[in-house]
Amino acid sequence: MTKKFETLDDFLGTHFIYTYDNGWEYEWYAKNDHTVDYRIHGGMVAGRWVTDQEANIVMLTAGIYNISWTEPTGTDVALDFLPNENKIHGTIFFPKWVEEHPEITVTYQNEHIDLMEESREKYETYPKLVVPEFAKITYMGDAGQNNEDVISEAPYASMPDDIRAGKYFDENYKRVNK
Ligand SMILES: C=Cc1ccc(O)cc1
């Protein structure tokens, strides 16, 4: 994708894959002006995926976007996207229990909200693990808003490469071989 991002509308509907400088690989979709979907391919909670997470999405200045949300696990996230520079800065604030039991969160969260809420009461919150990192964007796609095919299945090992190679979505940004 070679477009220049200028407005909030340019950003909404965009699908990204990026790798943080600590090696963690994430896939994230600006589904609409208040909703995000994501899938985690590498790092402490690789294998986790989430759809329809409510988020605050704003443009700070032309082509620079801030997104923040709090999750049912108690994890808080703040992301700054600079898509014209293929760059992101993200900070993740993990409760202590996610650091100690990451495997509980490695699932399709939407089907296990009760477990996330029970776990955040049962285990400890503090001290939190704060992970501030820059990331390099390795893929950008214009999926359009409210496209349910973007994040629609669990991550598998070659998925980021399949997406980057153009093997995963058809010309209408629908999942191939569904
Ligand atoms: C915890 C979720 C999360 C999603 C995307 C991202 O870049 C960082 C954290």
Short mmCIF file of N, CA and C and ligand atoms in Angstrom, two decimals:
data_model
loop_
_atom_site.label_atom_id
_atom_site.label_comp_id
_atom_site.label_asym_id
_atom_site.label_seq_id
_atom_site.Cartn_x
_atom_site.Cartn_y
_atom_site.Cartn_z
N MET A 1 0.86 -1.20 0.00
CA MET A 1 0.00 0.00 0.00
C MET A 1 0.89 1.24 0.00
N THR A 2 0.61 2.17 -0.92
CA THR A 2 1.49 3.33 -1.04
C THR A 2 0.79 4.65 -0.68
N LYS A 3 -0.48 4.54 -0.22
CA LYS A 3 -1.24 5.78 -0.01
C LYS A 3 -0.64 6.65 1.11
N LYS A 4 -0.85 7.94 0.99
CA LYS A 4 -0.42 8.84 2.06
C LYS A 4 -1.60 9.05 3.00
N PHE A 5 -1.35 8.80 4.30
CA PHE A 5 -2.39 8.95 5.31
C PHE A 5 -2.47 10.42 5.73
N GLU A 6 -3.67 10.98 5.65
CA GLU A 6 -3.84 12.39 6.04
C GLU A 6 -4.99 12.58 7.03
N THR A 7 -6.11 11.86 6.80
CA THR A 7 -7.31 12.05 7.61
C THR A 7 -7.58 10.82 8.47
N LEU A 8 -8.55 10.95 9.39
CA LEU A 8 -8.96 9.79 10.20
C LEU A 8 -9.59 8.73 9.29
N ASP A 9 -10.32 9.18 8.30
CA ASP A 9 -10.96 8.26 7.36
C ASP A 9 -9.94 7.43 6.58
N ASP A 10 -8.77 8.03 6.32
CA ASP A 10 -7.71 7.27 5.62
C ASP A 10 -7.26 6.07 6.46
N PHE A 11 -7.34 6.23 7.78
CA PHE A 11 -6.82 5.22 8.72
C PHE A 11 -7.85 4.13 8.99
N LEU A 12 -9.12 4.53 9.15
CA LEU A 12 -10.16 3.56 9.50
C LEU A 12 -10.31 2.56 8.35
N GLY A 13 -10.39 1.27 8.73
CA GLY A 13 -10.48 0.22 7.70
C GLY A 13 -9.12 -0.33 7.28
N THR A 14 -8.04 0.21 7.87
CA THR A 14 -6.71 -0.28 7.50
C THR A 14 -6.30 -1.46 8.39
N HIS A 15 -5.64 -2.41 7.77
CA HIS A 15 -5.20 -3.66 8.41
C HIS A 15 -3.66 -3.65 8.42
N PHE A 16 -3.07 -3.92 9.57
CA PHE A 16 -1.61 -3.82 9.73
C PHE A 16 -1.02 -5.11 10.30
N ILE A 17 0.20 -5.40 9.89
CA ILE A 17 1.04 -6.37 10.61
C ILE A 17 2.33 -5.61 10.95
N TYR A 18 2.83 -5.84 12.17
CA TYR A 18 4.05 -5.12 12.57
C TYR A 18 4.80 -5.94 13.60
N THR A 19 6.10 -5.66 13.68
CA THR A 19 6.96 -6.37 14.63
C THR A 19 7.59 -5.35 15.57
N TYR A 20 7.36 -5.55 16.85
CA TYR A 20 7.98 -4.68 17.86
C TYR A 20 9.48 -4.96 17.93
N ASP A 21 10.21 -3.98 18.40
CA ASP A 21 11.67 -4.13 18.49
C ASP A 21 12.08 -5.25 19.45
N ASN A 22 11.16 -5.67 20.33
CA ASN A 22 11.46 -6.83 21.20
C ASN A 22 11.14 -8.16 20.51
N GLY A 23 10.71 -8.10 19.23
CA GLY A 23 10.46 -9.32 18.45
C GLY A 23 9.01 -9.76 18.43
N TRP A 24 8.15 -9.12 19.21
CA TRP A 24 6.75 -9.53 19.25
C TRP A 24 6.04 -9.10 17.97
N GLU A 25 5.33 -10.04 17.33
CA GLU A 25 4.64 -9.72 16.07
C GLU A 25 3.13 -9.66 16.28
N TYR A 26 2.53 -8.54 15.87
CA TYR A 26 1.10 -8.30 16.07
C TYR A 26 0.43 -7.96 14.75
N GLU A 27 -0.85 -8.29 14.68
CA GLU A 27 -1.69 -7.95 13.53
C GLU A 27 -2.89 -7.20 14.09
N TRP A 28 -3.25 -6.09 13.49
CA TRP A 28 -4.25 -5.21 14.10
C TRP A 28 -5.07 -4.53 13.01
N TYR A 29 -6.36 -4.37 13.27
CA TYR A 29 -7.28 -3.84 12.27
C TYR A 29 -8.13 -2.74 12.88
N ALA A 30 -8.12 -1.55 12.25
CA ALA A 30 -8.98 -0.44 12.67
C ALA A 30 -10.36 -0.67 12.05
N LYS A 31 -11.19 -1.43 12.77
CA LYS A 31 -12.45 -1.91 12.18
C LYS A 31 -13.43 -0.77 11.88
N ASN A 32 -13.54 0.16 12.81
CA ASN A 32 -14.33 1.38 12.58
C ASN A 32 -13.88 2.42 13.62
N ASP A 33 -14.60 3.51 13.75
CA ASP A 33 -14.07 4.61 14.58
C ASP A 33 -14.09 4.33 16.08
N HIS A 34 -14.62 3.17 16.49
CA HIS A 34 -14.62 2.83 17.92
C HIS A 34 -14.34 1.36 18.19
N THR A 35 -13.85 0.63 17.19
CA THR A 35 -13.68 -0.82 17.35
C THR A 35 -12.38 -1.28 16.69
N VAL A 36 -11.68 -2.21 17.39
CA VAL A 36 -10.47 -2.82 16.83
C VAL A 36 -10.54 -4.34 16.96
N ASP A 37 -9.87 -5.02 16.01
CA ASP A 37 -9.68 -6.48 16.07
C ASP A 37 -8.17 -6.71 16.03
N TYR A 38 -7.70 -7.79 16.65
CA TYR A 38 -6.27 -8.09 16.52
C TYR A 38 -5.98 -9.57 16.73
N ARG A 39 -4.75 -9.94 16.30
CA ARG A 39 -4.27 -11.30 16.41
C ARG A 39 -2.79 -11.20 16.77
N ILE A 40 -2.32 -12.08 17.64
CA ILE A 40 -0.94 -11.97 18.12
C ILE A 40 -0.15 -13.19 17.63
N HIS A 41 0.91 -12.90 16.85
CA HIS A 41 1.68 -13.96 16.21
C HIS A 41 2.97 -14.30 16.94
N GLY A 42 3.47 -13.36 17.73
CA GLY A 42 4.73 -13.64 18.42
C GLY A 42 4.80 -12.85 19.70
N GLY A 43 5.47 -13.43 20.73
CA GLY A 43 5.64 -12.73 21.99
C GLY A 43 4.98 -13.46 23.14
N MET A 44 4.84 -12.75 24.25
CA MET A 44 4.40 -13.36 25.52
C MET A 44 3.03 -14.02 25.42
N VAL A 45 2.15 -13.47 24.60
CA VAL A 45 0.79 -14.03 24.49
C VAL A 45 0.46 -14.39 23.03
N ALA A 46 1.46 -14.91 22.31
CA ALA A 46 1.25 -15.36 20.93
C ALA A 46 0.12 -16.39 20.90
N GLY A 47 -0.76 -16.27 19.92
CA GLY A 47 -1.90 -17.19 19.78
C GLY A 47 -3.20 -16.56 20.21
N ARG A 48 -3.11 -15.46 20.96
CA ARG A 48 -4.33 -14.78 21.40
C ARG A 48 -4.94 -14.00 20.24
N TRP A 49 -6.30 -13.98 20.18
CA TRP A 49 -6.95 -13.12 19.18
C TRP A 49 -8.28 -12.62 19.70
N VAL A 50 -8.63 -11.43 19.23
CA VAL A 50 -9.75 -10.67 19.80
C VAL A 50 -10.46 -9.93 18.66
N THR A 51 -11.78 -9.95 18.70
CA THR A 51 -12.54 -9.11 17.76
C THR A 51 -13.47 -8.19 18.55
N ASP A 52 -13.81 -7.08 17.91
CA ASP A 52 -14.80 -6.14 18.46
C ASP A 52 -14.44 -5.58 19.83
N GLN A 53 -13.16 -5.28 20.00
CA GLN A 53 -12.73 -4.58 21.21
C GLN A 53 -13.04 -3.09 21.06
N GLU A 54 -13.78 -2.56 22.01
CA GLU A 54 -14.09 -1.12 22.04
C GLU A 54 -12.79 -0.33 22.29
N ALA A 55 -12.58 0.74 21.53
CA ALA A 55 -11.34 1.51 21.67
C ALA A 55 -11.60 2.99 21.39
N ASN A 56 -10.71 3.83 21.91
CA ASN A 56 -10.71 5.26 21.56
C ASN A 56 -9.73 5.45 20.42
N ILE A 57 -10.20 6.03 19.33
CA ILE A 57 -9.35 6.19 18.14
C ILE A 57 -9.41 7.65 17.73
N VAL A 58 -8.24 8.32 17.75
CA VAL A 58 -8.21 9.73 17.36
C VAL A 58 -7.03 9.98 16.43
N MET A 59 -7.15 11.04 15.63
CA MET A 59 -6.00 11.52 14.87
C MET A 59 -5.38 12.67 15.65
N LEU A 60 -4.08 12.59 15.93
CA LEU A 60 -3.40 13.63 16.71
C LEU A 60 -3.06 14.83 15.84
N THR A 61 -2.54 14.54 14.66
CA THR A 61 -2.26 15.53 13.64
C THR A 61 -2.26 14.77 12.32
N ALA A 62 -2.18 15.44 11.19
CA ALA A 62 -2.35 14.74 9.91
C ALA A 62 -1.48 13.47 9.84
N GLY A 63 -2.13 12.33 9.67
CA GLY A 63 -1.41 11.07 9.45
C GLY A 63 -0.84 10.42 10.68
N ILE A 64 -1.19 10.91 11.88
CA ILE A 64 -0.68 10.32 13.13
C ILE A 64 -1.86 10.03 14.05
N TYR A 65 -1.94 8.77 14.51
CA TYR A 65 -3.15 8.29 15.17
C TYR A 65 -2.82 7.68 16.53
N ASN A 66 -3.69 7.94 17.49
CA ASN A 66 -3.55 7.35 18.83
C ASN A 66 -4.77 6.48 19.10
N ILE A 67 -4.51 5.27 19.61
CA ILE A 67 -5.59 4.34 19.93
C ILE A 67 -5.33 3.82 21.33
N SER A 68 -6.38 3.80 22.17
CA SER A 68 -6.21 3.29 23.53
C SER A 68 -7.46 2.53 23.95
N TRP A 69 -7.21 1.49 24.75
CA TRP A 69 -8.35 0.72 25.26
C TRP A 69 -7.95 -0.06 26.50
N THR A 70 -8.96 -0.51 27.23
CA THR A 70 -8.75 -1.40 28.37
C THR A 70 -9.51 -2.69 28.12
N GLU A 71 -8.90 -3.82 28.48
CA GLU A 71 -9.43 -5.13 28.11
C GLU A 71 -10.07 -5.84 29.30
N PRO A 72 -10.87 -6.87 29.02
CA PRO A 72 -11.47 -7.66 30.11
C PRO A 72 -10.44 -8.31 31.03
N THR A 73 -9.23 -8.52 30.53
CA THR A 73 -8.15 -9.09 31.37
C THR A 73 -7.62 -8.08 32.38
N GLY A 74 -7.91 -6.78 32.13
CA GLY A 74 -7.29 -5.71 32.92
C GLY A 74 -6.05 -5.14 32.23
N THR A 75 -5.70 -5.68 31.07
CA THR A 75 -4.57 -5.14 30.29
C THR A 75 -5.00 -3.84 29.63
N ASP A 76 -4.14 -2.83 29.71
CA ASP A 76 -4.39 -1.55 29.03
C ASP A 76 -3.38 -1.37 27.91
N VAL A 77 -3.83 -0.71 26.84
CA VAL A 77 -2.99 -0.58 25.65
C VAL A 77 -3.09 0.85 25.13
N ALA A 78 -1.95 1.43 24.73
CA ALA A 78 -1.94 2.74 24.05
C ALA A 78 -1.00 2.62 22.85
N LEU A 79 -1.53 2.87 21.66
CA LEU A 79 -0.75 2.73 20.41
C LEU A 79 -0.72 4.06 19.68
N ASP A 80 0.45 4.40 19.14
CA ASP A 80 0.58 5.55 18.23
C ASP A 80 1.03 5.01 16.88
N PHE A 81 0.22 5.27 15.86
CA PHE A 81 0.53 4.81 14.49
C PHE A 81 1.03 5.99 13.68
N LEU A 82 2.20 5.77 13.02
CA LEU A 82 2.74 6.74 12.05
C LEU A 82 2.87 6.00 10.71
N PRO A 83 1.75 5.70 10.08
CA PRO A 83 1.79 4.80 8.92
C PRO A 83 2.60 5.36 7.76
N ASN A 84 2.70 6.69 7.64
CA ASN A 84 3.50 7.25 6.54
C ASN A 84 4.99 6.98 6.74
N GLU A 85 5.37 6.63 7.98
CA GLU A 85 6.78 6.29 8.28
C GLU A 85 6.94 4.81 8.59
N ASN A 86 5.87 4.01 8.33
CA ASN A 86 5.89 2.56 8.62
C ASN A 86 6.30 2.28 10.07
N LYS A 87 5.81 3.12 10.96
CA LYS A 87 6.27 3.03 12.34
C LYS A 87 5.09 3.11 13.31
N ILE A 88 5.26 2.42 14.44
CA ILE A 88 4.27 2.46 15.53
C ILE A 88 5.04 2.58 16.84
N HIS A 89 4.43 3.24 17.82
CA HIS A 89 4.90 3.07 19.19
C HIS A 89 3.73 2.53 20.00
N GLY A 90 3.98 1.44 20.72
CA GLY A 90 2.92 0.85 21.54
C GLY A 90 3.37 0.69 22.97
N THR A 91 2.44 0.93 23.89
CA THR A 91 2.72 0.59 25.30
C THR A 91 1.61 -0.33 25.78
N ILE A 92 2.02 -1.46 26.33
CA ILE A 92 1.06 -2.42 26.89
C ILE A 92 1.31 -2.47 28.40
N PHE A 93 0.21 -2.36 29.16
CA PHE A 93 0.29 -2.38 30.62
C PHE A 93 -0.38 -3.68 31.07
N PHE A 94 0.43 -4.70 31.34
CA PHE A 94 -0.11 -6.01 31.72
C PHE A 94 -0.30 -6.10 33.23
N PRO A 95 -1.46 -6.55 33.69
CA PRO A 95 -1.57 -6.88 35.11
C PRO A 95 -0.60 -8.03 35.44
N LYS A 96 -0.22 -8.10 36.70
CA LYS A 96 0.74 -9.15 37.11
C LYS A 96 0.25 -10.54 36.72
N TRP A 97 -1.06 -10.76 36.82
CA TRP A 97 -1.55 -12.13 36.59
C TRP A 97 -1.35 -12.57 35.15
N VAL A 98 -1.40 -11.64 34.19
CA VAL A 98 -1.19 -12.03 32.78
C VAL A 98 0.29 -12.40 32.57
N GLU A 99 1.18 -11.67 33.24
CA GLU A 99 2.60 -12.01 33.14
C GLU A 99 2.86 -13.40 33.73
N GLU A 100 2.13 -13.74 34.81
CA GLU A 100 2.38 -15.02 35.48
C GLU A 100 1.62 -16.18 34.86
N HIS A 101 0.47 -15.88 34.22
CA HIS A 101 -0.35 -16.94 33.61
C HIS A 101 -0.77 -16.54 32.20
N PRO A 102 0.18 -16.25 31.31
CA PRO A 102 -0.20 -15.78 29.97
C PRO A 102 -1.09 -16.79 29.23
N GLU A 103 -0.89 -18.07 29.54
CA GLU A 103 -1.61 -19.12 28.80
C GLU A 103 -3.14 -18.99 28.95
N ILE A 104 -3.58 -18.41 30.07
CA ILE A 104 -5.04 -18.25 30.26
C ILE A 104 -5.62 -17.32 29.19
N THR A 105 -4.80 -16.37 28.73
CA THR A 105 -5.31 -15.36 27.79
C THR A 105 -5.10 -15.76 26.32
N VAL A 106 -4.40 -16.88 26.11
CA VAL A 106 -4.07 -17.29 24.73
C VAL A 106 -5.21 -18.12 24.18
N THR A 107 -6.17 -17.42 23.58
CA THR A 107 -7.40 -18.04 23.10
C THR A 107 -8.14 -17.00 22.26
N TYR A 108 -9.30 -17.38 21.74
CA TYR A 108 -10.19 -16.37 21.15
C TYR A 108 -10.96 -15.75 22.31
N GLN A 109 -10.51 -14.58 22.75
CA GLN A 109 -11.02 -14.02 24.00
C GLN A 109 -12.54 -13.87 24.03
N ASN A 110 -13.13 -13.52 22.87
CA ASN A 110 -14.58 -13.24 22.83
C ASN A 110 -15.42 -14.40 23.39
N GLU A 111 -14.89 -15.63 23.27
CA GLU A 111 -15.66 -16.79 23.77
C GLU A 111 -15.33 -17.11 25.22
N HIS A 112 -14.47 -16.30 25.85
CA HIS A 112 -14.02 -16.61 27.21
C HIS A 112 -13.95 -15.36 28.09
N ILE A 113 -14.91 -14.46 27.89
CA ILE A 113 -14.90 -13.20 28.67
C ILE A 113 -15.05 -13.51 30.17
N ASP A 114 -15.90 -14.46 30.51
CA ASP A 114 -16.11 -14.80 31.93
C ASP A 114 -14.80 -15.24 32.59
N LEU A 115 -14.03 -16.06 31.87
CA LEU A 115 -12.76 -16.55 32.42
C LEU A 115 -11.78 -15.39 32.64
N MET A 116 -11.78 -14.43 31.71
CA MET A 116 -10.87 -13.27 31.86
C MET A 116 -11.28 -12.46 33.11
N GLU A 117 -12.58 -12.27 33.27
CA GLU A 117 -13.06 -11.46 34.41
C GLU A 117 -12.85 -12.20 35.74
N GLU A 118 -13.05 -13.51 35.73
CA GLU A 118 -12.78 -14.29 36.95
C GLU A 118 -11.30 -14.24 37.30
N SER A 119 -10.45 -14.38 36.28
CA SER A 119 -9.00 -14.44 36.51
C SER A 119 -8.48 -13.12 37.04
N ARG A 120 -9.02 -12.00 36.56
CA ARG A 120 -8.50 -10.71 37.01
C ARG A 120 -8.89 -10.44 38.47
N GLU A 121 -9.94 -11.12 38.96
CA GLU A 121 -10.30 -11.02 40.39
C GLU A 121 -9.48 -12.00 41.21
N LYS A 122 -9.27 -13.19 40.67
CA LYS A 122 -8.64 -14.29 41.41
C LYS A 122 -7.15 -14.06 41.64
N TYR A 123 -6.46 -13.52 40.60
CA TYR A 123 -5.01 -13.35 40.66
C TYR A 123 -4.65 -11.89 40.92
N GLU A 124 -3.33 -11.62 41.04
CA GLU A 124 -2.88 -10.27 41.40
C GLU A 124 -2.77 -9.33 40.20
N THR A 125 -3.02 -8.06 40.46
CA THR A 125 -2.91 -7.02 39.42
C THR A 125 -1.54 -6.35 39.44
N TYR A 126 -1.01 -6.14 40.65
CA TYR A 126 0.21 -5.32 40.82
C TYR A 126 1.38 -6.15 41.34
N PRO A 127 2.61 -5.73 40.96
CA PRO A 127 2.95 -4.63 40.07
C PRO A 127 2.64 -4.98 38.61
N LYS A 128 2.26 -3.99 37.85
CA LYS A 128 1.99 -4.21 36.43
C LYS A 128 3.31 -4.33 35.65
N LEU A 129 3.24 -5.04 34.54
CA LEU A 129 4.38 -5.13 33.62
C LEU A 129 4.12 -4.14 32.48
N VAL A 130 4.97 -3.10 32.39
CA VAL A 130 4.80 -2.07 31.34
C VAL A 130 5.78 -2.38 30.22
N VAL A 131 5.24 -2.52 29.01
CA VAL A 131 6.08 -2.84 27.84
C VAL A 131 5.94 -1.74 26.79
N PRO A 132 6.87 -0.76 26.78
CA PRO A 132 6.84 0.30 25.78
C PRO A 132 7.83 -0.03 24.67
N GLU A 133 7.37 -0.09 23.43
CA GLU A 133 8.24 -0.51 22.32
C GLU A 133 7.86 0.20 21.03
N PHE A 134 8.87 0.47 20.20
CA PHE A 134 8.61 0.86 18.82
C PHE A 134 8.40 -0.41 17.99
N ALA A 135 7.67 -0.26 16.89
CA ALA A 135 7.46 -1.40 15.97
C ALA A 135 7.60 -0.92 14.54
N LYS A 136 8.01 -1.87 13.67
CA LYS A 136 8.07 -1.59 12.23
C LYS A 136 6.91 -2.27 11.54
N ILE A 137 6.22 -1.50 10.72
CA ILE A 137 5.09 -2.05 9.98
C ILE A 137 5.62 -2.87 8.80
N THR A 138 5.16 -4.14 8.71
CA THR A 138 5.62 -5.03 7.63
C THR A 138 4.53 -5.28 6.60
N TYR A 139 3.33 -4.82 6.90
CA TYR A 139 2.20 -5.01 5.97
C TYR A 139 1.12 -3.99 6.28
N MET A 140 0.53 -3.41 5.23
CA MET A 140 -0.65 -2.55 5.37
C MET A 140 -1.61 -2.91 4.26
N GLY A 141 -2.89 -3.08 4.62
CA GLY A 141 -3.89 -3.41 3.61
C GLY A 141 -5.14 -2.59 3.81
N ASP A 142 -5.77 -2.24 2.71
CA ASP A 142 -6.99 -1.44 2.76
C ASP A 142 -8.19 -2.39 2.77
N ALA A 143 -8.59 -2.82 3.98
CA ALA A 143 -9.62 -3.85 4.13
C ALA A 143 -11.02 -3.26 4.10
N GLY A 144 -11.14 -1.93 4.25
CA GLY A 144 -12.46 -1.31 4.39
C GLY A 144 -12.99 -1.53 5.80
N GLN A 145 -13.92 -0.68 6.21
CA GLN A 145 -14.44 -0.78 7.58
C GLN A 145 -15.40 -1.97 7.72
N ASN A 146 -15.47 -2.49 8.94
CA ASN A 146 -16.42 -3.55 9.33
C ASN A 146 -16.31 -4.79 8.45
N ASN A 147 -15.08 -5.13 8.08
CA ASN A 147 -14.84 -6.33 7.27
C ASN A 147 -14.56 -7.49 8.23
N GLU A 148 -15.53 -8.40 8.36
CA GLU A 148 -15.43 -9.49 9.34
C GLU A 148 -14.45 -10.57 8.89
N ASP A 149 -13.94 -10.50 7.66
CA ASP A 149 -12.99 -11.51 7.17
C ASP A 149 -11.55 -11.21 7.59
N VAL A 150 -11.29 -9.98 8.05
CA VAL A 150 -9.89 -9.61 8.31
C VAL A 150 -9.32 -10.45 9.45
N ILE A 151 -10.01 -10.43 10.59
CA ILE A 151 -9.58 -11.22 11.76
C ILE A 151 -10.73 -12.18 12.04
N SER A 152 -10.64 -13.40 11.48
CA SER A 152 -11.79 -14.30 11.54
C SER A 152 -11.41 -15.72 11.94
N GLU A 153 -10.14 -15.95 12.26
CA GLU A 153 -9.72 -17.29 12.69
C GLU A 153 -8.45 -17.15 13.53
N ALA A 154 -8.13 -18.26 14.22
CA ALA A 154 -6.94 -18.27 15.08
C ALA A 154 -5.67 -18.10 14.23
N PRO A 155 -4.64 -17.48 14.80
CA PRO A 155 -3.38 -17.36 14.05
C PRO A 155 -2.73 -18.73 13.83
N TYR A 156 -2.05 -18.90 12.71
CA TYR A 156 -1.21 -20.08 12.48
C TYR A 156 0.16 -19.59 12.01
N ALA A 157 1.14 -20.47 12.03
CA ALA A 157 2.55 -20.03 11.89
C ALA A 157 2.82 -19.20 10.63
N SER A 158 2.32 -19.63 9.48
CA SER A 158 2.70 -18.92 8.24
C SER A 158 1.70 -17.83 7.86
N MET A 159 0.76 -17.54 8.76
CA MET A 159 -0.30 -16.57 8.41
C MET A 159 0.27 -15.18 8.02
N PRO A 160 1.17 -14.59 8.81
CA PRO A 160 1.68 -13.26 8.41
C PRO A 160 2.34 -13.31 7.03
N ASP A 161 3.11 -14.38 6.76
CA ASP A 161 3.75 -14.49 5.44
C ASP A 161 2.71 -14.69 4.34
N ASP A 162 1.68 -15.48 4.61
CA ASP A 162 0.63 -15.69 3.60
C ASP A 162 -0.06 -14.36 3.28
N ILE A 163 -0.33 -13.57 4.31
CA ILE A 163 -0.98 -12.27 4.09
C ILE A 163 -0.06 -11.36 3.29
N ARG A 164 1.21 -11.29 3.72
CA ARG A 164 2.17 -10.41 3.01
C ARG A 164 2.37 -10.85 1.56
N ALA A 165 2.26 -12.17 1.32
CA ALA A 165 2.46 -12.68 -0.05
C ALA A 165 1.21 -12.53 -0.91
N GLY A 166 0.12 -12.02 -0.31
CA GLY A 166 -1.12 -11.83 -1.08
C GLY A 166 -1.91 -13.11 -1.27
N LYS A 167 -1.63 -14.16 -0.43
CA LYS A 167 -2.30 -15.45 -0.59
C LYS A 167 -3.54 -15.59 0.30
N TYR A 168 -3.77 -14.64 1.18
CA TYR A 168 -4.80 -14.83 2.22
C TYR A 168 -6.11 -14.13 1.88
N PHE A 169 -6.04 -12.98 1.20
CA PHE A 169 -7.25 -12.23 0.86
C PHE A 169 -7.39 -12.14 -0.65
N ASP A 170 -8.65 -12.16 -1.12
CA ASP A 170 -8.87 -11.97 -2.56
C ASP A 170 -8.94 -10.48 -2.89
N GLU A 171 -9.32 -10.16 -4.12
CA GLU A 171 -9.30 -8.76 -4.58
C GLU A 171 -10.34 -7.91 -3.86
N ASN A 172 -11.34 -8.55 -3.23
CA ASN A 172 -12.35 -7.81 -2.45
C ASN A 172 -12.04 -7.83 -0.94
N TYR A 173 -10.84 -8.23 -0.60
CA TYR A 173 -10.39 -8.35 0.79
C TYR A 173 -11.28 -9.32 1.58
N LYS A 174 -11.64 -10.41 0.91
CA LYS A 174 -12.33 -11.52 1.58
C LYS A 174 -11.32 -12.64 1.73
N ARG A 175 -11.48 -13.44 2.78
CA ARG A 175 -10.59 -14.56 3.06
C ARG A 175 -10.67 -15.57 1.91
N VAL A 176 -9.52 -15.96 1.35
CA VAL A 176 -9.47 -16.99 0.30
C VAL A 176 -9.63 -18.36 0.95
N ASN A 177 -10.29 -19.31 0.29
CA ASN A 177 -10.42 -20.71 0.78
C ASN A 177 -11.15 -20.83 2.10
N LYS A 178 -12.18 -20.04 2.30
CA LYS A 178 -12.89 -20.11 3.59
C LYS A 178 -13.81 -21.34 3.62
C1 LIG B 1 -2.95 -6.39 24.10
C2 LIG B 1 -3.30 -6.08 22.87
C3 LIG B 1 -2.46 -5.37 21.92
C4 LIG B 1 -2.89 -5.25 20.62
C5 LIG B 1 -2.08 -4.62 19.69
C6 LIG B 1 -0.85 -4.13 20.08
O1 LIG B 1 -0.04 -3.55 19.16
C7 LIG B 1 -0.43 -4.22 21.37
C8 LIG B 1 -1.24 -4.85 22.31
#
